[in-house]
Amino acid sequence: MRSRPCILALFILSALTLAAAIANAAPGPQFSVRFAPSRSAAALDGRVFILLSTSPDAEPRMQINGSVNSQLIFGLDVDAWQPDQPIVVNENAYGYPVKNLRDLKPGEYYVQALLHRYETFHRADGHTVKLPMDRGEGQHWNVAPGNLYSKPQKMTIGADTRVSIVLDQEIPAIAEPQDTKYIKHLKVQSKVLTQFWGRPMFLSANVLLPEGFDSHPDAHYPLAIFEDHFNHDFEGLRTAPPDPSLKPDYSERFHLAGYNRIQQEEAYKFYQQWTGASFPRLLVVQINHANPYYDDSYAVNSANLGPYGDAIEDELIPAIEKQFRGIGQGWARFVYGGSTGGWISMAVQMFYPDHYNGAFIACPDPVDFRSFTTINIYKDKNAFYIPGPHQQFPRFGERDYLGRTLATVQSLNQYELALGSHARSGEQFDIWQAVYSPVGKDGYPQPIFDKDTGVIDPAVAAYWKEHYDLSAILQRDWATLGPRVRGKLNIYVGTADTYFLDAAVYQLEDFLKATKNPPYDGEVQYGIGAEHCWNGDPHLPNAYSRLHYNTMYLPKILDRIAKTAPPGADLTSWKY
């Protein structure tokens, strides 16, 4: 047995050795960032990003995404940041795909810093929040006008590196789109949204006019709303043949060379159809409702986003129909879209059932939260892992056309946490949370699950079910809602959807097929082996059919009008 003095000496020596090791260990690289007074004389709020890339192909800010190929981002919130005051970004920042700067692999990097600016909102519900208002770019932090950034610098980064960076560049404003013969633009200030957010809030629309609009001043037109993400201008119409000098690109998503040229060709074909003598005359509208959380509000009333549903239905759409001679009645309005636009199409048809005469719902965001992508938010305890008695497997978040994993639910949420705390990333899981959740005590959306651990909050899940689970709401309210949506719900999804969105449609279909008094009388179709965003065309691959939204549902729309228009309806003025 060793004597006590020897043991004590060994303990002291070990403690001193450990203390020396801790003292000599580098905490990781540190970046001191400040912004030039010439860019702002006032203090700024927002999130500072350190962006590191090993590729010279583009600025680091243009190489950040949620895929396995992403370069590196580390984010840190800043409040009342004064001009020329250095902010140190080190192990206090949250990163993706490397979570902490301490774990950064030493080497050569292209280094850039950026400030994503936040605005302070004093909302009508009594909460004050700081959020990045959209500035015409569709909620993309790397190109948002007014954001400050630095020019990239190539340097060697190690554990003890100390770097000073000045944000001396500013992303310029985006010019408003210009009207043309066929494409017009409308922007209105929303009274109800302005009241909710405590500052002027606007909605806008890109309107495609029919051929002969000016020469037929007495004609009034049906309205087709193409629900999509933010579009600065109307997408999908090209009045000139494809550019012969266009350098062909390659679409990784569709495995096609020259997809940019294909898009131009299809857009020009649509113009030729649209202006043809036999093409039906109607208004096609893409609406824009980017907001402080995302490029799209999901077109419903929300505790965190405010009354976007009422603003669109009662303010924007009437303004469109008034200015561009819409018929202005529910039998003559239709809605369609894919992905987020698919969910919106179904939601507005349900929440405003008499406003529309049909919804064409392609590859919708989860319409049944028992399959919230790969999560059952009512039964699962954790959003990130599938538990077993002795191990756990990660939940997949994305897959490719062969079923191979592209991302996990956990990795996607780590990416979002790097981009923003309090659901401020501008990405997918955060906007679901912002739209569907109640307001938390801090004024920001109450999390459906902890974004670090994945633990699900059952109280928030219950709130989601009551207010936004479209399948659950249909089942709960079918006796009263069913007669008002009969024949109006038409759903299309691929069986290999990239984001596993087909699973929720299967569950919804189980209910729809069983409906009586009345039967739902719509359709649910599956594209066998099709990825996101298959939209119902059985004859063309998804790469092409996704470019035909504004024509592919038209026969169904015309048939529905013929069968359901009320007596005395205007069925002639727009047929010329």
Coordinates of C-alpha atoms in Angstrom, one line a residue:
M1 CA 0.0 0.0 0.0
R2 CA 1.2 3.5 -0.9
S3 CA 1.7 6.0 1.8
R4 CA -0.7 9.0 1.9
P5 CA 2.1 11.6 1.2
C6 CA 3.0 9.9 -2.1
I7 CA -0.6 9.7 -3.2
L8 CA -1.0 13.4 -2.3
A9 CA 2.1 14.3 -4.3
L10 CA 0.9 12.4 -7.3
F11 CA -2.5 14.1 -7.1
I12 CA -0.9 17.6 -6.9
L13 CA 1.4 16.8 -9.8
S14 CA -1.5 15.5 -11.9
A15 CA -3.6 18.6 -11.1
L16 CA -0.8 20.9 -12.1
T17 CA -0.2 19.0 -15.3
L18 CA -3.9 19.2 -16.2
A19 CA -4.0 22.9 -15.4
A20 CA -1.0 23.6 -17.6
A21 CA -2.6 21.6 -20.4
I22 CA -5.8 23.6 -20.1
A23 CA -3.9 26.9 -20.0
N24 CA -1.8 26.1 -23.0
A25 CA -4.7 24.6 -25.1
A26 CA -5.9 27.1 -27.8
P27 CA -9.7 27.8 -27.6
G28 CA -9.9 27.8 -31.3
P29 CA -9.7 30.6 -33.9
Q30 CA -11.3 33.9 -33.1
F31 CA -12.6 36.5 -35.4
S32 CA -13.0 40.2 -34.4
V33 CA -15.6 41.8 -36.5
R34 CA -16.7 45.4 -36.8
F35 CA -18.7 47.5 -39.2
A36 CA -17.6 50.7 -40.7
P37 CA -19.3 53.9 -39.5
S38 CA -19.8 54.9 -43.1
R39 CA -22.2 52.0 -43.5
S40 CA -24.3 52.9 -40.5
A41 CA -23.9 55.6 -37.9
A42 CA -26.6 53.9 -35.8
A43 CA -26.3 50.8 -33.7
L44 CA -27.5 47.6 -35.5
D45 CA -29.2 44.4 -34.4
G46 CA -28.9 41.1 -36.2
R47 CA -26.8 38.0 -36.6
V48 CA -23.1 38.0 -37.5
F49 CA -21.8 35.2 -39.6
I50 CA -18.3 33.9 -40.1
L51 CA -18.2 32.1 -43.5
L52 CA -15.4 29.8 -44.3
S53 CA -14.9 28.0 -47.6
T54 CA -12.2 25.7 -49.1
S55 CA -13.5 26.4 -52.6
P56 CA -12.7 29.5 -54.8
D57 CA -15.8 28.9 -57.0
A58 CA -17.9 31.6 -55.4
E59 CA -18.0 33.9 -52.4
P60 CA -18.3 31.9 -49.2
R61 CA -21.8 33.4 -48.5
M62 CA -23.0 31.8 -51.8
Q63 CA -21.8 28.3 -50.8
I64 CA -23.9 27.7 -47.6
N65 CA -26.8 25.3 -47.7
G66 CA -28.3 22.3 -45.8
S67 CA -26.6 19.7 -48.0
V68 CA -23.5 17.5 -47.4
N69 CA -21.7 19.8 -49.8
S70 CA -22.1 23.0 -47.7
Q71 CA -19.2 25.1 -46.7
L72 CA -18.9 26.4 -43.1
I73 CA -21.0 29.0 -41.3
F74 CA -20.8 30.2 -37.7
G75 CA -23.5 32.5 -36.3
L76 CA -23.8 34.8 -33.3
D77 CA -26.7 37.2 -32.3
V78 CA -25.8 40.8 -31.8
D79 CA -27.9 43.6 -30.2
A80 CA -27.3 47.3 -30.3
W81 CA -24.0 46.8 -32.0
Q82 CA -22.2 50.1 -32.2
P83 CA -20.1 51.3 -35.2
D84 CA -16.4 50.4 -35.0
Q85 CA -17.1 48.3 -31.9
P86 CA -15.4 44.9 -32.3
I87 CA -17.5 41.8 -31.8
V88 CA -15.5 38.6 -31.1
V89 CA -16.8 35.5 -32.8
N90 CA -15.3 32.3 -31.3
E91 CA -16.5 29.3 -29.5
N92 CA -19.6 31.3 -28.5
A93 CA -20.9 30.9 -32.1
Y94 CA -23.1 28.1 -33.3
G95 CA -21.9 26.4 -36.5
Y96 CA -22.8 24.1 -39.4
P97 CA -21.7 21.6 -40.5
V98 CA -19.0 21.9 -37.8
K99 CA -20.9 22.9 -34.7
N100 CA -18.0 24.8 -32.9
L101 CA -15.0 26.7 -34.1
R102 CA -12.9 24.7 -31.6
D103 CA -13.4 21.8 -33.9
L104 CA -12.5 23.5 -37.1
K105 CA -9.9 21.6 -39.1
P106 CA -6.7 23.8 -39.5
G107 CA -6.0 24.8 -43.1
E108 CA -6.4 27.3 -45.8
Y109 CA -9.9 29.0 -46.1
Y110 CA -11.6 31.8 -48.0
V111 CA -12.9 33.9 -45.1
Q112 CA -15.9 36.3 -45.1
A113 CA -18.1 37.9 -42.5
L114 CA -21.7 39.2 -42.9
L115 CA -24.3 40.9 -40.8
H116 CA -27.9 39.8 -41.3
R117 CA -29.8 42.9 -40.1
Y118 CA -32.8 42.6 -37.9
E119 CA -35.6 45.1 -37.3
T120 CA -37.5 45.7 -34.1
F121 CA -41.2 45.1 -34.3
H122 CA -43.7 46.2 -31.6
R123 CA -46.5 43.9 -32.3
A124 CA -50.2 44.3 -31.5
D125 CA -50.1 41.3 -29.2
G126 CA -47.8 43.2 -26.8
H127 CA -44.6 41.4 -27.8
T128 CA -41.5 43.1 -29.0
V129 CA -39.3 41.0 -31.3
K130 CA -36.3 41.4 -33.5
L131 CA -36.5 39.8 -36.9
P132 CA -35.1 40.1 -40.4
M133 CA -37.8 41.8 -42.6
D134 CA -37.8 40.7 -46.2
R135 CA -36.4 43.4 -48.4
G136 CA -37.5 42.1 -51.8
E137 CA -35.1 39.2 -52.0
G138 CA -37.4 36.5 -50.7
Q139 CA -35.8 36.0 -47.3
H140 CA -32.3 35.0 -48.4
W141 CA -29.8 36.3 -45.9
N142 CA -26.8 36.1 -48.3
V143 CA -28.4 38.5 -50.8
A144 CA -30.7 40.6 -48.6
P145 CA -30.4 44.3 -49.4
G146 CA -28.9 46.3 -46.5
N147 CA -26.9 43.4 -45.1
L148 CA -23.2 44.3 -44.5
Y149 CA -20.4 42.1 -45.5
S150 CA -16.7 41.9 -46.1
K151 CA -14.8 40.8 -49.2
P152 CA -13.4 37.3 -49.1
Q153 CA -9.8 36.8 -48.0
K154 CA -7.7 33.7 -48.4
M155 CA -5.8 32.8 -45.2
T156 CA -4.5 30.0 -43.1
I157 CA -6.6 29.3 -40.1
G158 CA -5.4 27.3 -37.1
A159 CA -6.4 26.9 -33.5
D160 CA -4.6 30.0 -32.3
T161 CA -5.5 32.3 -35.3
R162 CA -6.8 35.8 -34.6
V163 CA -8.4 37.6 -37.5
S164 CA -9.8 41.1 -37.7
I165 CA -12.6 41.8 -40.3
V166 CA -14.3 45.0 -41.3
L167 CA -17.8 44.9 -42.8
D168 CA -17.3 47.6 -45.4
Q169 CA -19.6 46.3 -48.2
E170 CA -23.4 46.6 -48.4
I171 CA -25.8 44.5 -50.5
P172 CA -27.7 47.0 -52.8
A173 CA -31.4 47.4 -53.1
I174 CA -33.4 45.4 -55.6
A175 CA -35.2 47.3 -58.4
E176 CA -38.9 46.8 -58.6
P177 CA -40.1 44.6 -61.6
Q178 CA -41.3 46.5 -64.6
D179 CA -44.7 46.0 -66.3
T180 CA -44.9 44.5 -69.7
K181 CA -47.8 43.9 -72.1
Y182 CA -48.7 40.6 -70.5
I183 CA -47.2 40.9 -67.0
K184 CA -48.4 43.5 -64.5
H185 CA -47.6 44.1 -60.9
L186 CA -49.8 45.2 -58.0
K187 CA -48.7 46.1 -54.4
V188 CA -51.1 47.0 -51.6
Q189 CA -50.5 47.9 -48.0
S190 CA -52.4 45.5 -45.7
K191 CA -54.4 47.2 -43.0
V192 CA -54.7 44.1 -40.8
L193 CA -51.0 43.2 -41.1
T194 CA -49.8 46.7 -40.5
Q195 CA -51.9 46.8 -37.3
F196 CA -50.5 43.4 -36.2
W197 CA -46.8 44.2 -36.9
G198 CA -46.8 47.8 -35.8
R199 CA -45.3 49.1 -39.1
P200 CA -46.4 49.2 -42.7
M201 CA -46.7 45.8 -44.3
F202 CA -47.3 45.0 -47.9
L203 CA -48.6 42.3 -50.2
S204 CA -47.9 42.1 -53.9
A205 CA -48.9 40.1 -56.9
N206 CA -47.4 39.3 -60.4
V207 CA -50.4 39.2 -62.7
L208 CA -50.4 37.5 -66.1
L209 CA -53.0 39.1 -68.4
P210 CA -54.8 37.1 -71.1
E211 CA -54.3 37.8 -74.8
G212 CA -56.8 40.5 -75.9
F213 CA -57.1 42.1 -72.4
D214 CA -56.9 45.6 -73.7
S215 CA -59.1 45.0 -76.8
H216 CA -61.9 43.4 -74.8
P217 CA -62.7 46.0 -72.1
D218 CA -66.0 44.4 -71.2
A219 CA -64.6 41.0 -70.5
H220 CA -64.2 39.7 -67.0
Y221 CA -62.1 36.7 -66.2
P222 CA -61.8 33.7 -64.0
L223 CA -58.9 33.8 -61.6
A224 CA -56.2 31.1 -61.2
I225 CA -53.8 31.6 -58.3
F226 CA -50.5 29.9 -58.7
E227 CA -49.3 29.4 -55.1
D228 CA -45.5 29.4 -55.0
H229 CA -42.6 30.7 -53.0
F230 CA -41.6 34.4 -53.4
N231 CA -41.2 35.4 -57.1
H232 CA -39.7 38.8 -57.8
D233 CA -41.4 38.7 -61.2
F234 CA -43.8 36.3 -63.0
E235 CA -42.0 33.1 -63.6
G236 CA -42.5 30.7 -66.5
L237 CA -43.4 33.0 -69.4
R238 CA -40.8 34.0 -72.0
T239 CA -41.8 36.2 -75.0
A240 CA -38.6 35.4 -77.0
P241 CA -37.1 32.2 -78.2
P242 CA -34.3 30.6 -76.0
D243 CA -31.1 32.6 -75.9
P244 CA -28.7 30.9 -78.5
S245 CA -25.7 32.1 -76.5
L246 CA -26.9 30.6 -73.2
K247 CA -24.2 28.3 -71.8
P248 CA -25.8 25.0 -70.8
D249 CA -25.7 24.0 -67.2
Y250 CA -26.3 20.7 -65.5
S251 CA -29.2 20.0 -63.1
E252 CA -28.1 17.7 -60.3
R253 CA -31.7 17.4 -59.2
F254 CA -33.0 16.1 -62.5
H255 CA -29.8 14.7 -63.9
L256 CA -30.2 16.7 -67.1
A257 CA -27.6 18.7 -69.1
G258 CA -28.8 22.1 -70.4
Y259 CA -31.7 22.3 -68.0
N260 CA -31.5 26.1 -68.1
R261 CA -32.1 26.0 -71.9
I262 CA -35.0 23.5 -71.3
Q263 CA -36.6 26.0 -69.0
Q264 CA -36.3 28.8 -71.5
E265 CA -37.8 26.6 -74.2
E266 CA -40.8 25.6 -72.1
A267 CA -41.4 29.2 -71.0
Y268 CA -41.4 30.3 -74.7
K269 CA -43.8 27.4 -75.6
F270 CA -46.1 28.6 -72.8
Y271 CA -46.1 32.1 -74.3
Q272 CA -47.0 30.7 -77.7
Q273 CA -49.9 28.7 -76.1
W274 CA -51.0 31.7 -74.0
T275 CA -51.3 34.0 -76.9
G276 CA -52.8 31.4 -79.3
A277 CA -56.3 31.9 -80.7
S278 CA -57.8 28.8 -79.0
F279 CA -56.3 29.2 -75.5
P280 CA -58.8 30.0 -72.8
R281 CA -58.7 33.5 -71.4
L282 CA -58.2 33.9 -67.7
L283 CA -56.0 35.7 -65.1
V284 CA -53.0 33.8 -63.7
V285 CA -51.6 35.3 -60.5
Q286 CA -48.5 34.6 -58.4
I287 CA -48.9 36.3 -55.0
N288 CA -46.0 37.4 -52.8
H289 CA -46.4 37.4 -49.0
A290 CA -42.8 37.3 -47.8
N291 CA -42.6 38.2 -44.1
P292 CA -40.2 38.5 -41.2
Y293 CA -39.9 34.7 -40.9
Y294 CA -39.9 33.3 -44.4
D295 CA -40.4 34.0 -48.1
D296 CA -44.0 32.8 -47.7
S297 CA -46.7 33.1 -45.0
Y298 CA -48.5 29.9 -45.8
A299 CA -51.5 32.2 -46.5
V300 CA -53.2 31.4 -43.2
N301 CA -53.8 33.4 -40.0
S302 CA -51.1 32.7 -37.5
A303 CA -50.3 33.7 -33.9
N304 CA -46.7 34.5 -34.8
L305 CA -47.1 35.8 -38.4
G306 CA -50.4 37.6 -38.0
P307 CA -53.6 37.5 -40.2
Y308 CA -52.0 36.7 -43.5
G309 CA -55.0 34.6 -44.6
D310 CA -57.5 37.3 -44.1
A311 CA -55.1 39.9 -45.6
I312 CA -54.7 37.9 -48.8
E313 CA -58.4 36.9 -49.1
D314 CA -60.0 40.2 -48.1
E315 CA -57.5 42.8 -49.2
L316 CA -55.1 41.5 -51.9
I317 CA -57.4 39.3 -54.1
P318 CA -60.2 41.8 -54.2
A319 CA -57.7 44.5 -55.3
I320 CA -56.4 42.2 -58.1
E321 CA -59.9 41.4 -59.3
K322 CA -60.9 45.0 -59.2
Q323 CA -57.9 46.3 -61.2
F324 CA -57.8 43.5 -63.7
R325 CA -61.5 42.7 -64.2
G326 CA -61.8 39.4 -62.4
I327 CA -65.2 37.9 -62.1
G328 CA -64.8 38.1 -58.4
Q329 CA -66.9 35.1 -57.3
G330 CA -65.9 31.8 -55.8
W331 CA -67.1 29.7 -58.7
A332 CA -64.6 31.4 -60.9
R333 CA -61.5 31.2 -58.6
F334 CA -59.1 28.3 -58.5
V335 CA -55.8 27.7 -56.7
Y336 CA -52.9 25.4 -57.4
G337 CA -49.3 24.9 -56.5
G338 CA -46.6 22.5 -55.4
S339 CA -44.7 21.9 -52.1
T340 CA -45.4 24.9 -49.9
G341 CA -47.8 26.0 -52.6
G342 CA -49.5 22.7 -52.5
W343 CA -50.1 22.9 -48.7
I344 CA -51.4 26.5 -49.2
S345 CA -53.7 25.5 -52.0
M346 CA -55.3 22.9 -49.7
A347 CA -55.4 25.1 -46.7
V348 CA -57.1 28.1 -48.4
Q349 CA -59.6 25.8 -50.0
M350 CA -60.4 24.4 -46.5
F351 CA -60.2 27.6 -44.5
Y352 CA -62.0 29.7 -47.1
P353 CA -64.1 27.0 -48.7
D354 CA -66.5 29.3 -50.6
H355 CA -63.8 31.5 -52.0
Y356 CA -62.5 28.8 -54.4
N357 CA -64.0 26.2 -56.7
G358 CA -61.1 23.9 -56.7
A359 CA -57.6 23.3 -55.4
F360 CA -54.9 21.3 -57.3
I361 CA -52.5 20.2 -54.6
A362 CA -49.1 19.0 -55.7
C363 CA -46.4 17.4 -53.5
P364 CA -47.8 19.3 -50.5
D365 CA -45.9 20.0 -47.3
P366 CA -47.1 17.6 -44.6
V367 CA -50.9 17.5 -44.7
D368 CA -51.1 15.0 -41.8
F369 CA -48.8 15.6 -38.9
R370 CA -48.7 11.8 -38.1
S371 CA -46.2 12.0 -40.9
F372 CA -44.6 15.3 -40.4
T373 CA -41.9 14.3 -42.9
T374 CA -40.6 11.3 -41.0
I375 CA -41.9 12.3 -37.6
N376 CA -45.2 11.5 -35.9
I377 CA -45.5 14.6 -33.7
Y378 CA -48.2 13.0 -31.6
K379 CA -46.6 9.7 -30.7
D380 CA -42.9 10.1 -31.2
K381 CA -40.9 11.5 -28.3
N382 CA -37.9 12.7 -30.3
A383 CA -37.8 14.3 -33.7
F384 CA -34.2 13.3 -34.4
Y385 CA -34.0 9.6 -33.5
I386 CA -36.0 6.4 -33.9
P387 CA -35.5 4.7 -30.5
G388 CA -34.8 1.0 -29.8
P389 CA -34.1 -0.9 -26.7
H390 CA -30.4 -0.8 -27.1
Q391 CA -29.7 1.8 -29.9
Q392 CA -31.3 4.6 -31.9
F393 CA -31.2 5.5 -35.6
P394 CA -31.4 9.0 -37.1
R395 CA -34.5 10.1 -38.8
F396 CA -34.0 10.9 -42.5
G397 CA -34.8 14.4 -43.7
E398 CA -34.1 14.1 -47.4
R399 CA -33.4 11.4 -49.9
D400 CA -32.3 11.3 -53.6
Y401 CA -34.1 9.6 -56.5
L402 CA -32.4 6.2 -55.5
G403 CA -33.5 6.5 -51.9
R404 CA -30.1 7.5 -50.6
T405 CA -30.0 9.8 -47.6
L406 CA -29.1 13.4 -48.3
A407 CA -29.8 14.9 -44.9
T408 CA -31.2 14.0 -41.5
V409 CA -33.8 15.9 -39.5
Q410 CA -31.1 16.7 -37.0
S411 CA -28.6 18.0 -39.6
L412 CA -31.2 20.2 -41.2
N413 CA -32.1 21.7 -37.8
Q414 CA -28.4 22.2 -36.9
Y415 CA -28.1 24.2 -40.2
E416 CA -31.1 26.3 -39.1
L417 CA -29.7 27.0 -35.7
A418 CA -26.5 28.3 -37.3
L419 CA -28.5 30.7 -39.4
G420 CA -30.7 32.0 -36.6
S421 CA -32.0 31.5 -33.1
H422 CA -35.7 31.9 -32.2
A423 CA -36.9 30.4 -35.5
R424 CA -35.1 33.2 -37.4
S425 CA -33.2 31.0 -40.0
G426 CA -35.7 31.7 -42.8
E427 CA -35.6 27.9 -43.5
Q428 CA -38.2 25.1 -43.6
F429 CA -38.6 23.7 -40.1
D430 CA -38.5 27.2 -38.6
I431 CA -41.3 28.5 -40.8
W432 CA -43.4 25.5 -40.0
Q433 CA -42.8 26.3 -36.3
A434 CA -43.6 30.0 -36.8
V435 CA -46.8 29.4 -38.7
Y436 CA -48.2 26.5 -36.7
S437 CA -47.0 27.2 -33.1
P438 CA -48.5 29.4 -30.4
V439 CA -46.4 32.5 -29.3
G440 CA -43.9 31.7 -26.6
K441 CA -43.3 33.8 -23.5
D442 CA -40.4 35.6 -25.2
G443 CA -42.6 36.6 -28.1
Y444 CA -41.1 34.1 -30.5
P445 CA -42.7 30.9 -31.8
Q446 CA -43.0 28.1 -29.2
P447 CA -40.8 25.3 -30.4
I448 CA -42.4 22.0 -31.5
F449 CA -39.2 20.3 -30.5
D450 CA -35.9 21.3 -29.0
K451 CA -33.6 22.0 -31.9
D452 CA -30.5 20.7 -30.0
T453 CA -31.9 17.5 -28.6
G454 CA -35.0 16.8 -30.7
V455 CA -37.3 16.3 -27.7
I456 CA -40.9 17.0 -28.8
D457 CA -43.3 19.2 -26.8
P458 CA -46.7 17.4 -26.7
A459 CA -48.6 20.6 -25.7
V460 CA -47.4 22.3 -28.9
A461 CA -48.2 19.2 -30.9
A462 CA -51.8 19.4 -29.6
Y463 CA -52.0 23.1 -30.7
W464 CA -50.7 22.1 -34.1
K465 CA -53.4 19.4 -34.5
E466 CA -56.2 21.7 -33.5
H467 CA -55.2 24.5 -35.8
Y468 CA -53.1 23.3 -38.8
D469 CA -53.2 19.6 -39.2
L470 CA -55.3 19.6 -42.4
S471 CA -56.1 15.9 -42.3
A472 CA -57.2 16.1 -38.7
I473 CA -59.3 19.2 -39.3
L474 CA -61.1 17.5 -42.3
Q475 CA -61.9 14.5 -40.1
R476 CA -63.1 16.7 -37.2
D477 CA -65.2 19.0 -39.3
W478 CA -66.3 16.8 -42.3
A479 CA -70.0 17.1 -41.4
T480 CA -70.0 20.8 -42.0
L481 CA -66.8 21.3 -44.2
G482 CA -67.3 18.3 -46.5
P483 CA -70.3 19.7 -48.4
R484 CA -68.3 22.9 -49.1
V485 CA -65.2 21.2 -50.4
R486 CA -66.8 18.3 -52.2
G487 CA -65.1 17.9 -55.6
K488 CA -62.5 20.5 -54.8
L489 CA -59.6 18.6 -53.3
N490 CA -57.2 17.1 -55.9
I491 CA -53.9 15.8 -54.7
Y492 CA -50.8 14.6 -56.5
V493 CA -47.5 13.4 -55.1
G494 CA -44.6 11.2 -56.0
T495 CA -44.0 7.9 -54.1
A496 CA -40.3 8.8 -53.8
D497 CA -40.8 12.4 -52.7
T498 CA -37.5 13.9 -51.7
Y499 CA -38.9 15.1 -48.3
F500 CA -41.0 12.0 -47.6
L501 CA -44.2 14.1 -48.2
D502 CA -46.0 11.1 -49.8
A503 CA -46.5 9.5 -46.3
A504 CA -48.9 12.2 -45.1
V505 CA -50.9 11.9 -48.3
Y506 CA -51.3 8.2 -47.9
Q507 CA -52.8 8.8 -44.4
L508 CA -55.1 11.6 -45.7
E509 CA -56.3 9.5 -48.6
D510 CA -57.3 6.7 -46.1
F511 CA -59.8 9.2 -44.7
L512 CA -60.9 10.7 -48.0
K513 CA -61.7 7.4 -49.6
A514 CA -63.9 6.5 -46.6
T515 CA -65.9 9.8 -46.7
K516 CA -69.7 9.6 -47.0
N517 CA -72.4 12.3 -46.7
P518 CA -70.8 13.6 -48.8
P519 CA -68.0 11.7 -50.5
Y520 CA -65.1 13.9 -51.2
D521 CA -65.4 13.5 -55.0
G522 CA -61.9 14.7 -55.8
E523 CA -58.8 12.7 -56.7
V524 CA -55.5 11.5 -55.2
Q525 CA -52.9 10.4 -57.7
Y526 CA -49.3 9.1 -57.1
G527 CA -46.3 9.3 -59.4
I528 CA -44.6 5.9 -59.0
G529 CA -41.0 6.5 -58.2
A530 CA -41.3 10.3 -58.7
E531 CA -39.4 12.8 -56.6
H532 CA -40.4 16.2 -55.3
C533 CA -42.3 17.9 -56.8
W534 CA -44.4 15.6 -59.0
N535 CA -47.5 17.4 -59.9
G536 CA -49.8 14.9 -61.6
D537 CA -48.7 14.7 -65.2
P538 CA -48.5 11.0 -66.0
H539 CA -46.9 11.6 -69.5
L540 CA -43.8 13.7 -68.7
P541 CA -40.9 13.4 -66.3
N542 CA -41.0 15.8 -63.4
A543 CA -38.3 18.0 -64.8
Y544 CA -40.7 19.0 -67.5
S545 CA -44.1 18.7 -65.9
R546 CA -43.1 21.1 -63.1
L547 CA -42.8 23.8 -65.7
H548 CA -46.4 23.4 -66.8
Y549 CA -48.4 24.3 -63.8
N550 CA -50.2 27.1 -65.6
T551 CA -51.5 24.7 -68.3
M552 CA -51.8 21.2 -66.8
Y553 CA -54.8 21.8 -64.6
L554 CA -56.6 24.1 -67.1
P555 CA -58.9 21.3 -68.6
K556 CA -60.0 20.3 -65.1
I557 CA -60.7 24.0 -64.2
L558 CA -62.8 24.5 -67.4
D559 CA -64.7 21.3 -66.7
R560 CA -65.4 22.4 -63.1
I561 CA -66.7 25.8 -64.3
A562 CA -69.0 24.2 -66.8
K563 CA -70.5 21.9 -64.2
T564 CA -70.8 24.2 -61.2
A565 CA -71.2 27.8 -62.4
P566 CA -74.5 29.2 -61.0
P567 CA -77.4 30.3 -63.1
G568 CA -76.7 33.6 -64.8
A569 CA -72.9 33.3 -64.4
D570 CA -70.7 35.0 -66.9
L571 CA -69.5 32.2 -69.1
T572 CA -69.1 34.2 -72.3
S573 CA -67.4 37.5 -72.0
W574 CA -64.0 35.8 -71.4
K575 CA -64.4 33.3 -74.2
Y576 CA -63.1 35.1 -77.3

